[in-house]
mmCIF file of C-alpha atoms and ligand atoms in Angstrom:
data_model
loop_
_atom_site.group_PDB
_atom_site.id
_atom_site.type_symbol
_atom_site.label_atom_id
_atom_site.label_comp_id
_atom_site.label_asym_id
_atom_site.label_seq_id
_atom_site.Cartn_x
_atom_site.Cartn_y
_atom_site.Cartn_z
ATOM 1 C CA UNK A 1 222.409 -100.145 -47.223
ATOM 2 C CA UNK A 2 223.665 -98.448 -50.363
ATOM 3 C CA UNK A 3 226.289 -100.341 -52.278
ATOM 4 C CA UNK A 4 225.449 -103.694 -50.785
ATOM 5 C CA UNK A 5 223.398 -105.981 -52.978
ATOM 6 C CA UNK A 6 220.096 -107.026 -51.490
ATOM 7 C CA UNK A 7 219.859 -110.806 -50.987
ATOM 8 C CA UNK A 8 216.752 -110.679 -53.124
ATOM 9 C CA UNK A 9 218.174 -108.665 -56.000
ATOM 10 C CA UNK A 10 217.833 -110.384 -59.296
ATOM 11 C CA UNK A 11 219.580 -108.885 -62.223
ATOM 12 C CA UNK A 12 219.058 -111.270 -65.059
ATOM 13 C CA UNK A 13 219.820 -110.521 -68.651
ATOM 14 C CA UNK A 14 217.948 -112.567 -71.182
ATOM 15 C CA UNK A 15 220.770 -113.524 -73.494
ATOM 16 C CA UNK A 16 219.022 -115.893 -75.837
ATOM 17 C CA UNK A 17 216.742 -115.554 -78.816
ATOM 18 C CA UNK A 18 213.372 -114.848 -77.176
ATOM 19 C CA UNK A 19 211.422 -115.415 -80.405
ATOM 20 C CA UNK A 20 212.975 -118.887 -80.745
ATOM 21 C CA UNK A 21 212.185 -119.604 -77.089
ATOM 22 C CA UNK A 22 208.526 -118.670 -77.595
ATOM 23 C CA UNK A 23 208.041 -120.633 -80.759
ATOM 24 C CA UNK A 24 209.763 -123.734 -79.321
ATOM 25 C CA UNK A 25 207.532 -123.542 -76.267
ATOM 26 C CA UNK A 26 204.293 -123.103 -78.228
ATOM 27 C CA UNK A 27 205.105 -125.845 -80.733
ATOM 28 C CA UNK A 28 205.769 -128.242 -77.888
ATOM 29 C CA UNK A 29 202.503 -127.224 -76.187
ATOM 30 C CA UNK A 30 200.533 -127.747 -79.394
ATOM 31 C CA UNK A 31 201.730 -131.330 -79.636
ATOM 32 C CA UNK A 32 202.004 -132.318 -75.985
ATOM 33 C CA UNK A 33 199.408 -130.450 -73.941
ATOM 34 C CA UNK A 34 197.183 -132.719 -71.876
ATOM 35 C CA UNK A 35 193.645 -132.788 -73.193
ATOM 36 C CA UNK A 36 191.878 -131.269 -70.202
ATOM 37 C CA UNK A 37 188.166 -130.444 -70.128
ATOM 38 C CA UNK A 38 188.741 -126.744 -69.479
ATOM 39 C CA UNK A 39 191.059 -126.606 -72.477
ATOM 40 C CA UNK A 40 188.671 -128.027 -75.057
ATOM 41 C CA UNK A 41 185.902 -125.530 -74.383
ATOM 42 C CA UNK A 42 187.554 -122.240 -73.676
ATOM 43 C CA UNK A 43 184.984 -119.873 -72.220
ATOM 44 C CA UNK A 44 185.778 -117.704 -69.225
ATOM 45 C CA UNK A 45 183.499 -119.634 -66.887
ATOM 46 C CA UNK A 46 185.391 -122.916 -67.295
ATOM 47 C CA UNK A 47 188.672 -121.050 -66.958
ATOM 48 C CA UNK A 48 187.443 -119.332 -63.777
ATOM 49 C CA UNK A 49 186.349 -122.622 -62.252
ATOM 50 C CA UNK A 50 189.495 -124.527 -63.235
ATOM 51 C CA UNK A 51 191.809 -121.784 -61.986
ATOM 52 C CA UNK A 52 190.061 -121.707 -58.591
ATOM 53 C CA UNK A 53 190.435 -125.473 -58.347
ATOM 54 C CA UNK A 54 194.049 -125.440 -59.484
ATOM 55 C CA UNK A 55 195.146 -122.969 -56.797
ATOM 56 C CA UNK A 56 197.448 -125.091 -54.576
ATOM 57 C CA UNK A 57 196.220 -128.265 -56.265
ATOM 58 C CA UNK A 58 197.582 -130.464 -59.029
ATOM 59 C CA UNK A 59 195.665 -131.157 -62.205
ATOM 60 C CA UNK A 60 195.129 -134.903 -61.554
ATOM 61 C CA UNK A 61 193.725 -134.209 -58.115
ATOM 62 C CA UNK A 62 191.387 -131.437 -59.298
ATOM 63 C CA UNK A 63 190.111 -133.247 -62.382
ATOM 64 C CA UNK A 64 187.369 -135.459 -60.858
ATOM 65 C CA UNK A 65 186.130 -132.510 -58.778
ATOM 66 C CA UNK A 66 186.032 -130.294 -61.825
ATOM 67 C CA UNK A 67 183.948 -132.834 -63.766
ATOM 68 C CA UNK A 68 181.411 -133.231 -60.966
ATOM 69 C CA UNK A 69 181.237 -129.495 -60.464
ATOM 70 C CA UNK A 70 180.774 -128.467 -64.083
ATOM 71 C CA UNK A 71 178.064 -131.113 -64.525
ATOM 72 C CA UNK A 72 176.039 -129.558 -61.704
ATOM 73 C CA UNK A 73 176.936 -125.916 -62.310
ATOM 74 C CA UNK A 74 177.503 -125.535 -66.055
ATOM 75 C CA UNK A 75 177.252 -121.735 -66.109
ATOM 76 C CA UNK A 76 177.694 -118.634 -64.000
ATOM 77 C CA UNK A 77 173.973 -118.098 -63.360
ATOM 78 C CA UNK A 78 173.464 -121.605 -62.022
ATOM 79 C CA UNK A 79 176.488 -121.220 -59.798
ATOM 80 C CA UNK A 80 175.432 -117.793 -58.544
ATOM 81 C CA UNK A 81 172.126 -119.263 -57.354
ATOM 82 C CA UNK A 82 173.776 -122.201 -55.572
ATOM 83 C CA UNK A 83 173.614 -122.894 -51.890
ATOM 84 C CA UNK A 84 176.971 -122.670 -50.076
ATOM 85 C CA UNK A 85 176.500 -126.054 -48.425
ATOM 86 C CA UNK A 86 176.005 -127.730 -51.820
ATOM 87 C CA UNK A 87 179.206 -126.119 -53.114
ATOM 88 C CA UNK A 88 181.159 -127.195 -50.037
ATOM 89 C CA UNK A 89 179.855 -130.736 -50.427
ATOM 90 C CA UNK A 90 181.188 -130.883 -53.987
ATOM 91 C CA UNK A 91 184.489 -129.478 -52.765
ATOM 92 C CA UNK A 92 184.836 -131.805 -49.752
ATOM 93 C CA UNK A 93 188.173 -133.641 -49.966
ATOM 94 C CA UNK A 94 189.872 -131.068 -52.195
ATOM 95 C CA UNK A 95 190.947 -128.870 -49.254
ATOM 96 C CA UNK A 96 191.377 -125.088 -48.954
ATOM 97 C CA UNK A 97 187.639 -124.673 -48.627
ATOM 98 C CA UNK A 98 187.777 -120.887 -48.620
ATOM 99 C CA UNK A 99 188.299 -121.270 -52.379
ATOM 100 C CA UNK A 100 184.826 -122.767 -52.692
ATOM 101 C CA UNK A 101 183.173 -120.068 -50.617
ATOM 102 C CA UNK A 102 185.038 -117.337 -52.507
ATOM 103 C CA UNK A 103 184.126 -118.864 -55.856
ATOM 104 C CA UNK A 104 180.469 -118.665 -54.901
ATOM 105 C CA UNK A 105 180.821 -115.067 -53.687
ATOM 106 C CA UNK A 106 182.565 -114.131 -56.928
ATOM 107 C CA UNK A 107 179.831 -115.811 -58.977
ATOM 108 C CA UNK A 108 177.153 -113.800 -57.142
ATOM 109 C CA UNK A 109 179.052 -110.534 -57.697
ATOM 110 C CA UNK A 110 179.525 -111.299 -61.399
ATOM 111 C CA UNK A 111 175.820 -112.002 -61.778
ATOM 112 C CA UNK A 112 174.582 -109.024 -59.739
ATOM 113 C CA UNK A 113 177.130 -106.353 -60.612
ATOM 114 C CA UNK A 114 178.543 -107.375 -63.993
ATOM 115 C CA UNK A 115 175.468 -108.688 -65.713
ATOM 116 C CA UNK A 116 176.881 -112.238 -65.590
ATOM 117 C CA UNK A 117 179.975 -111.229 -67.549
ATOM 118 C CA UNK A 118 183.620 -111.223 -66.519
ATOM 119 C CA UNK A 119 185.310 -107.814 -66.215
ATOM 120 C CA UNK A 120 188.200 -107.281 -68.616
ATOM 121 C CA UNK A 121 190.005 -104.877 -66.311
ATOM 122 C CA UNK A 122 192.735 -106.359 -64.114
ATOM 123 C CA UNK A 123 192.100 -103.872 -61.277
ATOM 124 C CA UNK A 124 188.460 -104.877 -61.091
ATOM 125 C CA UNK A 125 189.297 -108.554 -61.343
ATOM 126 C CA UNK A 126 191.697 -108.619 -58.386
ATOM 127 C CA UNK A 127 188.948 -107.142 -56.190
ATOM 128 C CA UNK A 128 186.826 -110.280 -56.649
ATOM 129 C CA UNK A 129 186.871 -112.683 -53.678
ATOM 130 C CA UNK A 130 189.514 -115.399 -53.993
ATOM 131 C CA UNK A 131 191.181 -113.822 -57.025
ATOM 132 C CA UNK A 132 194.712 -112.593 -56.459
ATOM 133 C CA UNK A 133 197.363 -111.535 -58.939
ATOM 134 C CA UNK A 134 198.055 -115.065 -60.085
ATOM 135 C CA UNK A 135 194.458 -116.095 -60.737
ATOM 136 C CA UNK A 136 193.571 -112.724 -62.316
ATOM 137 C CA UNK A 137 196.433 -113.039 -64.787
ATOM 138 C CA UNK A 138 195.618 -116.663 -65.511
ATOM 139 C CA UNK A 139 191.940 -115.971 -66.298
ATOM 140 C CA UNK A 140 192.568 -112.767 -68.242
ATOM 141 C CA UNK A 141 195.334 -114.276 -70.352
ATOM 142 C CA UNK A 142 193.758 -117.688 -70.965
ATOM 143 C CA UNK A 143 190.168 -116.574 -71.516
ATOM 144 C CA UNK A 144 190.686 -113.030 -72.867
ATOM 145 C CA UNK A 145 194.196 -113.046 -74.369
ATOM 146 C CA UNK A 146 195.421 -110.207 -72.139
ATOM 147 C CA UNK A 147 199.227 -110.072 -72.074
ATOM 148 C CA UNK A 148 199.693 -110.808 -68.369
ATOM 149 C CA UNK A 149 202.304 -113.282 -67.115
ATOM 150 C CA UNK A 150 201.331 -116.139 -64.811
ATOM 151 C CA UNK A 151 203.780 -117.221 -62.136
ATOM 152 C CA UNK A 152 202.698 -120.253 -60.135
ATOM 153 C CA UNK A 153 204.809 -122.971 -58.479
ATOM 154 C CA UNK A 154 205.467 -124.731 -61.784
ATOM 155 C CA UNK A 155 206.509 -121.545 -63.548
ATOM 156 C CA UNK A 156 208.753 -120.533 -60.640
ATOM 157 C CA UNK A 157 210.603 -123.827 -61.046
ATOM 158 C CA UNK A 158 210.975 -123.388 -64.799
ATOM 159 C CA UNK A 159 212.195 -119.791 -64.534
ATOM 160 C CA UNK A 160 214.664 -120.329 -61.690
ATOM 161 C CA UNK A 161 216.184 -123.237 -63.615
ATOM 162 C CA UNK A 162 216.225 -121.414 -66.964
ATOM 163 C CA UNK A 163 218.217 -118.570 -65.438
ATOM 164 C CA UNK A 164 219.913 -120.461 -62.573
ATOM 165 C CA UNK A 165 218.377 -118.122 -59.986
ATOM 166 C CA UNK A 166 219.272 -119.216 -56.459
ATOM 167 C CA UNK A 167 217.444 -116.488 -54.500
ATOM 168 C CA UNK A 168 214.916 -117.505 -51.860
ATOM 169 C CA UNK A 169 211.500 -117.945 -53.471
ATOM 170 C CA UNK A 170 209.829 -117.489 -50.080
ATOM 171 C CA UNK A 171 210.603 -113.801 -50.568
ATOM 172 C CA UNK A 172 207.940 -111.735 -52.362
ATOM 173 C CA UNK A 173 210.529 -109.497 -53.965
ATOM 174 C CA UNK A 174 212.024 -112.543 -55.654
ATOM 175 C CA UNK A 175 208.609 -113.550 -56.956
ATOM 176 C CA UNK A 176 208.087 -110.007 -58.262
ATOM 177 C CA UNK A 177 211.376 -110.197 -60.126
ATOM 178 C CA UNK A 178 210.425 -113.564 -61.591
ATOM 179 C CA UNK A 179 207.122 -112.034 -62.697
ATOM 180 C CA UNK A 180 209.111 -109.313 -64.492
ATOM 181 C CA UNK A 181 211.130 -111.971 -66.290
ATOM 182 C CA UNK A 182 207.979 -113.881 -67.194
ATOM 183 C CA UNK A 183 206.555 -110.651 -68.644
ATOM 184 C CA UNK A 184 209.612 -110.221 -70.861
ATOM 185 C CA UNK A 185 209.383 -113.801 -72.101
ATOM 186 C CA UNK A 186 205.611 -113.700 -72.661
ATOM 187 C CA UNK A 187 204.343 -114.106 -76.194
ATOM 188 C CA UNK A 188 201.908 -111.198 -76.413
ATOM 189 C CA UNK A 189 200.196 -112.679 -79.451
ATOM 190 C CA UNK A 190 199.206 -115.862 -77.607
ATOM 191 C CA UNK A 191 199.570 -115.062 -73.903
ATOM 192 C CA UNK A 192 197.060 -117.690 -72.767
ATOM 193 C CA UNK A 193 198.735 -120.558 -74.587
ATOM 194 C CA UNK A 194 202.156 -119.270 -73.580
ATOM 195 C CA UNK A 195 201.217 -119.207 -69.890
ATOM 196 C CA UNK A 196 199.583 -122.612 -70.003
ATOM 197 C CA UNK A 197 202.602 -123.980 -71.867
ATOM 198 C CA UNK A 198 204.975 -122.722 -69.154
ATOM 199 C CA UNK A 199 202.805 -124.361 -66.474
ATOM 200 C CA UNK A 200 202.603 -127.543 -68.527
ATOM 201 C CA UNK A 201 206.390 -127.718 -68.999
ATOM 202 C CA UNK A 202 206.676 -127.408 -65.199
ATOM 203 C CA UNK A 203 204.148 -130.198 -64.639
ATOM 204 C CA UNK A 204 205.313 -132.663 -67.313
ATOM 205 C CA UNK A 205 208.987 -131.959 -68.068
ATOM 206 C CA UNK A 206 210.647 -129.667 -65.543
ATOM 207 C CA UNK A 207 209.487 -131.813 -62.637
ATOM 208 C CA UNK A 208 210.568 -131.283 -59.044
ATOM 209 C CA UNK A 209 212.575 -134.476 -58.677
ATOM 210 C CA UNK A 210 213.166 -136.061 -62.054
ATOM 211 C CA UNK A 211 213.080 -133.442 -64.783
ATOM 212 C CA UNK A 212 213.319 -134.929 -68.252
ATOM 213 C CA UNK A 213 215.785 -132.421 -69.675
ATOM 214 C CA UNK A 214 216.617 -134.656 -72.633
ATOM 215 C CA UNK A 215 213.182 -134.064 -74.178
ATOM 216 C CA UNK A 216 212.713 -130.485 -72.981
ATOM 217 C CA UNK A 217 211.997 -127.978 -75.754
ATOM 218 C CA UNK A 218 213.654 -125.302 -73.617
ATOM 219 C CA UNK A 219 216.895 -127.169 -73.030
ATOM 220 C CA UNK A 220 218.984 -124.949 -75.305
ATOM 221 C CA UNK A 221 217.846 -121.889 -73.332
ATOM 222 C CA UNK A 222 218.259 -123.404 -69.882
ATOM 223 C CA UNK A 223 221.256 -122.614 -67.667
ATOM 224 C CA UNK A 224 220.490 -125.348 -65.116
ATOM 225 C CA UNK A 225 219.709 -127.920 -67.814
ATOM 226 C CA UNK A 226 222.985 -127.314 -69.582
ATOM 227 C CA UNK A 227 224.863 -127.119 -66.290
ATOM 228 C CA UNK A 228 223.170 -130.331 -65.148
ATOM 229 C CA UNK A 229 222.528 -128.739 -61.764
ATOM 230 C CA UNK A 230 218.721 -128.375 -61.886
ATOM 231 C CA UNK A 231 218.535 -129.777 -58.333
ATOM 232 C CA UNK A 232 219.874 -126.465 -56.971
ATOM 233 C CA UNK A 233 216.800 -124.570 -58.192
ATOM 234 C CA UNK A 234 214.520 -123.222 -56.957
ATOM 235 C CA UNK A 235 215.930 -122.424 -53.524
ATOM 236 C CA UNK A 236 213.350 -122.180 -50.736
ATOM 237 C CA UNK A 237 214.350 -121.467 -47.138
ATOM 238 C CA UNK A 238 213.033 -123.747 -44.384
ATOM 239 C CA UNK A 239 209.448 -123.114 -43.371
ATOM 240 C CA UNK A 240 208.609 -121.478 -40.082
ATOM 241 C CA UNK A 241 207.522 -124.417 -37.980
ATOM 242 C CA UNK A 242 203.798 -124.971 -37.753
ATOM 243 C CA UNK A 243 201.869 -124.730 -34.514
ATOM 244 C CA UNK A 244 200.605 -128.077 -33.288
ATOM 245 C CA UNK A 245 196.952 -128.098 -32.368
ATOM 246 C CA UNK A 246 195.705 -131.097 -30.357
ATOM 247 C CA UNK A 247 192.102 -132.058 -30.710
ATOM 248 C CA UNK A 248 189.760 -134.672 -29.331
ATOM 249 C CA UNK A 249 186.808 -135.522 -31.556
ATOM 250 C CA UNK A 250 183.709 -137.375 -30.422
ATOM 251 C CA UNK A 251 181.979 -140.009 -32.428
ATOM 252 C CA UNK A 252 178.591 -140.331 -30.759
ATOM 253 C CA UNK A 253 177.036 -143.240 -32.516
ATOM 254 C CA UNK A 254 174.602 -146.044 -32.028
ATOM 255 C CA UNK A 255 174.581 -148.641 -34.773
ATOM 256 C CA UNK A 256 172.899 -146.460 -37.349
ATOM 257 C CA UNK A 257 173.572 -142.798 -36.621
ATOM 258 C CA UNK A 258 176.429 -140.414 -36.081
ATOM 259 C CA UNK A 259 176.454 -136.910 -34.594
ATOM 260 C CA UNK A 260 177.926 -134.266 -36.883
ATOM 261 C CA UNK A 261 178.468 -130.572 -36.171
ATOM 262 C CA UNK A 262 178.720 -127.598 -38.498
ATOM 263 C CA UNK A 263 181.700 -125.348 -37.781
ATOM 264 C CA UNK A 264 181.331 -121.576 -37.331
ATOM 265 C CA UNK A 265 180.768 -119.466 -40.454
ATOM 266 C CA UNK A 266 184.189 -117.788 -40.027
ATOM 267 C CA UNK A 267 187.721 -119.076 -39.552
ATOM 268 C CA UNK A 268 189.476 -122.333 -40.390
ATOM 269 C CA UNK A 269 187.223 -124.764 -42.317
ATOM 270 C CA UNK A 270 184.309 -122.362 -42.025
ATOM 271 C CA UNK A 271 180.839 -123.949 -42.294
ATOM 272 C CA UNK A 272 182.268 -127.415 -42.963
ATOM 273 C CA UNK A 273 180.937 -130.377 -40.995
ATOM 274 C CA UNK A 274 182.873 -132.574 -38.588
ATOM 275 C CA UNK A 275 182.620 -134.795 -35.537
ATOM 276 C CA UNK A 276 182.088 -132.407 -32.624
ATOM 277 C CA UNK A 277 185.452 -131.841 -31.032
ATOM 278 C CA UNK A 278 187.368 -129.972 -28.356
ATOM 279 C CA UNK A 279 190.924 -128.662 -28.137
ATOM 280 C CA UNK A 280 193.357 -130.289 -25.730
ATOM 281 C CA UNK A 281 195.740 -127.944 -23.928
ATOM 282 C CA UNK A 282 199.476 -128.692 -24.234
ATOM 283 C CA UNK A 283 199.866 -131.259 -21.494
ATOM 284 C CA UNK A 284 196.246 -132.272 -21.214
ATOM 285 C CA UNK A 285 195.415 -135.983 -21.524
ATOM 286 C CA UNK A 286 192.294 -137.399 -23.084
ATOM 287 C CA UNK A 287 191.296 -138.994 -19.789
ATOM 288 C CA UNK A 288 191.749 -135.669 -17.982
ATOM 289 C CA UNK A 289 189.646 -133.904 -20.571
ATOM 290 C CA UNK A 290 186.874 -136.488 -20.327
ATOM 291 C CA UNK A 291 186.699 -136.117 -16.553
ATOM 292 C CA UNK A 292 186.327 -132.361 -16.886
ATOM 293 C CA UNK A 293 183.775 -132.356 -19.645
ATOM 294 C CA UNK A 294 181.250 -135.084 -19.110
ATOM 295 C CA UNK A 295 177.959 -134.550 -17.369
ATOM 296 C CA UNK A 296 177.826 -138.143 -16.238
ATOM 297 C CA UNK A 297 180.927 -139.923 -15.039
ATOM 298 C CA UNK A 298 183.608 -140.656 -17.561
ATOM 299 C CA UNK A 299 181.987 -142.940 -20.085
ATOM 300 C CA UNK A 300 182.427 -146.483 -18.867
ATOM 301 C CA UNK A 301 183.755 -149.348 -20.876
ATOM 302 C CA UNK A 302 181.425 -148.213 -23.587
ATOM 303 C CA UNK A 303 184.070 -146.215 -25.390
ATOM 304 C CA UNK A 304 186.977 -146.742 -27.776
ATOM 305 C CA UNK A 305 189.776 -144.328 -28.599
ATOM 306 C CA UNK A 306 191.145 -144.125 -32.127
ATOM 307 C CA UNK A 307 194.809 -144.104 -33.078
ATOM 308 C CA UNK A 308 196.462 -140.697 -33.415
ATOM 309 C CA UNK A 309 195.802 -138.973 -36.747
ATOM 310 C CA UNK A 310 197.729 -136.053 -38.204
ATOM 311 C CA UNK A 311 196.656 -133.494 -40.754
ATOM 312 C CA UNK A 312 198.631 -130.544 -42.059
ATOM 313 C CA UNK A 313 197.102 -127.138 -42.835
ATOM 314 C CA UNK A 314 199.068 -124.139 -44.106
ATOM 315 C CA UNK A 315 199.917 -122.822 -40.607
ATOM 316 C CA UNK A 316 198.765 -125.587 -38.307
ATOM 317 C CA UNK A 317 199.595 -129.214 -37.762
ATOM 318 C CA UNK A 318 196.558 -130.950 -36.349
ATOM 319 C CA UNK A 319 197.110 -133.950 -34.059
ATOM 320 C CA UNK A 320 193.786 -135.545 -33.312
ATOM 321 C CA UNK A 321 192.062 -138.598 -31.969
ATOM 322 C CA UNK A 322 188.479 -139.670 -31.729
ATOM 323 C CA UNK A 323 186.584 -141.278 -28.948
ATOM 324 C CA UNK A 324 183.667 -143.428 -29.976
ATOM 325 C CA UNK A 325 180.856 -143.397 -27.453
ATOM 326 C CA UNK A 326 178.049 -145.808 -28.052
ATOM 327 C CA UNK A 327 175.362 -143.637 -26.585
ATOM 328 C CA UNK A 328 173.223 -140.593 -27.223
ATOM 329 C CA UNK A 329 175.004 -137.258 -26.941
ATOM 330 C CA UNK A 330 172.493 -135.925 -24.379
ATOM 331 C CA UNK A 331 173.652 -138.493 -21.847
ATOM 332 C CA UNK A 332 177.066 -136.957 -21.720
ATOM 333 C CA UNK A 333 177.355 -133.408 -22.896
ATOM 334 C CA UNK A 334 175.695 -130.192 -21.937
ATOM 335 C CA UNK A 335 174.735 -127.787 -24.723
ATOM 336 C CA UNK A 336 177.640 -125.461 -23.971
ATOM 337 C CA UNK A 337 180.097 -128.288 -23.840
ATOM 338 C CA UNK A 338 181.736 -127.369 -27.124
ATOM 339 C CA UNK A 339 184.410 -124.713 -27.229
ATOM 340 C CA UNK A 340 183.637 -124.104 -30.859
ATOM 341 C CA UNK A 341 180.610 -122.104 -31.648
ATOM 342 C CA UNK A 342 179.015 -124.779 -33.803
ATOM 343 C CA UNK A 343 176.170 -123.613 -36.018
ATOM 344 C CA UNK A 344 174.347 -126.942 -35.790
ATOM 345 C CA UNK A 345 174.567 -130.404 -34.267
ATOM 346 C CA UNK A 346 172.681 -133.184 -36.010
ATOM 347 C CA UNK A 347 172.230 -136.902 -35.515
ATOM 348 C CA UNK A 348 172.634 -138.322 -38.990
ATOM 349 C CA UNK A 349 171.855 -141.791 -40.376
ATOM 350 C CA UNK A 350 174.986 -143.482 -41.789
ATOM 351 C CA UNK A 351 173.415 -143.535 -45.254
ATOM 352 C CA UNK A 352 173.237 -139.724 -45.296
ATOM 353 C CA UNK A 353 176.782 -138.913 -44.193
ATOM 354 C CA UNK A 354 177.877 -138.301 -47.781
ATOM 355 C CA UNK A 355 175.300 -135.515 -48.105
ATOM 356 C CA UNK A 356 177.345 -133.364 -45.739
ATOM 357 C CA UNK A 357 180.517 -131.420 -46.613
ATOM 358 C CA UNK A 358 182.893 -133.048 -44.136
ATOM 359 C CA UNK A 359 186.496 -131.849 -44.139
ATOM 360 C CA UNK A 360 189.229 -134.361 -44.935
ATOM 361 C CA UNK A 361 190.755 -134.705 -41.460
ATOM 362 C CA UNK A 362 187.478 -135.805 -39.916
ATOM 363 C CA UNK A 363 186.447 -137.877 -42.923
ATOM 364 C CA UNK A 364 189.499 -139.994 -42.029
ATOM 365 C CA UNK A 365 188.095 -140.440 -38.502
ATOM 366 C CA UNK A 366 184.684 -141.389 -39.789
ATOM 367 C CA UNK A 367 186.205 -143.913 -42.188
ATOM 368 C CA UNK A 368 188.242 -145.346 -39.331
ATOM 369 C CA UNK A 369 185.084 -145.659 -37.260
ATOM 370 C CA UNK A 370 182.931 -147.221 -39.979
ATOM 371 C CA UNK A 371 185.681 -149.692 -40.847
ATOM 372 C CA UNK A 372 186.462 -150.789 -37.321
ATOM 373 C CA UNK A 373 183.015 -150.746 -35.733
ATOM 374 C CA UNK A 374 182.022 -154.177 -37.034
ATOM 375 C CA UNK A 375 185.125 -155.632 -35.369
ATOM 376 C CA UNK A 376 184.081 -154.502 -31.936
HETATM 377 N N1 ADE B 1 197.763 -124.768 -63.026
HETATM 378 C C1 ADE B 1 196.997 -123.696 -62.884
HETATM 379 N N2 ADE B 1 196.373 -123.375 -64.010
HETATM 380 C C2 ADE B 1 196.754 -124.284 -64.914
HETATM 381 C C3 ADE B 1 196.455 -124.488 -66.261
HETATM 382 N N3 ADE B 1 195.604 -123.680 -66.884
HETATM 383 N N4 ADE B 1 197.037 -125.520 -66.886
HETATM 384 C C4 ADE B 1 197.869 -126.318 -66.199
HETATM 385 N N5 ADE B 1 198.195 -126.190 -64.951
HETATM 386 C C5 ADE B 1 197.639 -125.176 -64.292
#
């Protein structure tokens, strides 16, 4: 409606010395940046890999995965020739597995269509699988010194505090406005270092809960720091509640083997491995499900049910339990037993479990099983 300010409108004037802001930030970064492997050797391949891993993931968590990965796939050509299952295995535990599949697809495109180089053009870059605005700007600025601002969760926190912006960061228009601000602040002579410095300030100084404003190089420029009300920023409205999905997983195991299944090639956790499982309807009990599904009678006293586990995905909250059945799968389940269209079912010796890319939720079940089985 004309005349009425949009809830998402941000009209922010930068009323401080931007040159002083930039130089304070870069000096601090020079002295205090963490020595990270992708920072010491700055070629685009290490930046590509690290930025894929750092999407939705903190540096400390990504670091061991990065080291394993770069040791096995030190360059784009090696990665482009990799097998998807090997990549997923290296990624297992890090979550958001579509990143791993997209990284591999991007590597193949770079090798086949770009002669194993990285395109310098933003519009080409954002067409690559798994590379959105944020990752494109990060790679192009850090590896190629293109003057593009990076706005991730850390930078959003820094910017909303610097300018005391209380608009809802769940709203894309707000993020676009913050990107505009970041562009104005960006040091075009060193855009890569500037962007990394902003992210680093967010990670080390302008922390979510206990920001250390007293040693912040940006304190003199920061409205929330000076107002001592950093806790009001950023503002994020409550999430839409996640759908609960109930699942029953089967651990078919004698004393040496375990049945694992490979999920469908599309959808949640595509191509990852897990204990074969079925979905429970809202009110359905495990006992009810077992009666319906088993070829033979409900497994006798030969089974144990795990405690309830929970795992959170971006839109789904998974509530799941496992049933351990000390018998061969053929005794109980018909081939079309599984609601999921599994690509494969294999009976795997315990010693080989770690060769399979098993997603985190079910790795917890397997660990529960391996830990408790000797007590039975
Ligand atoms: N998060 C994403 N990319 C990053 C980087 N290059 N440095 C620090 N944190 C990051």
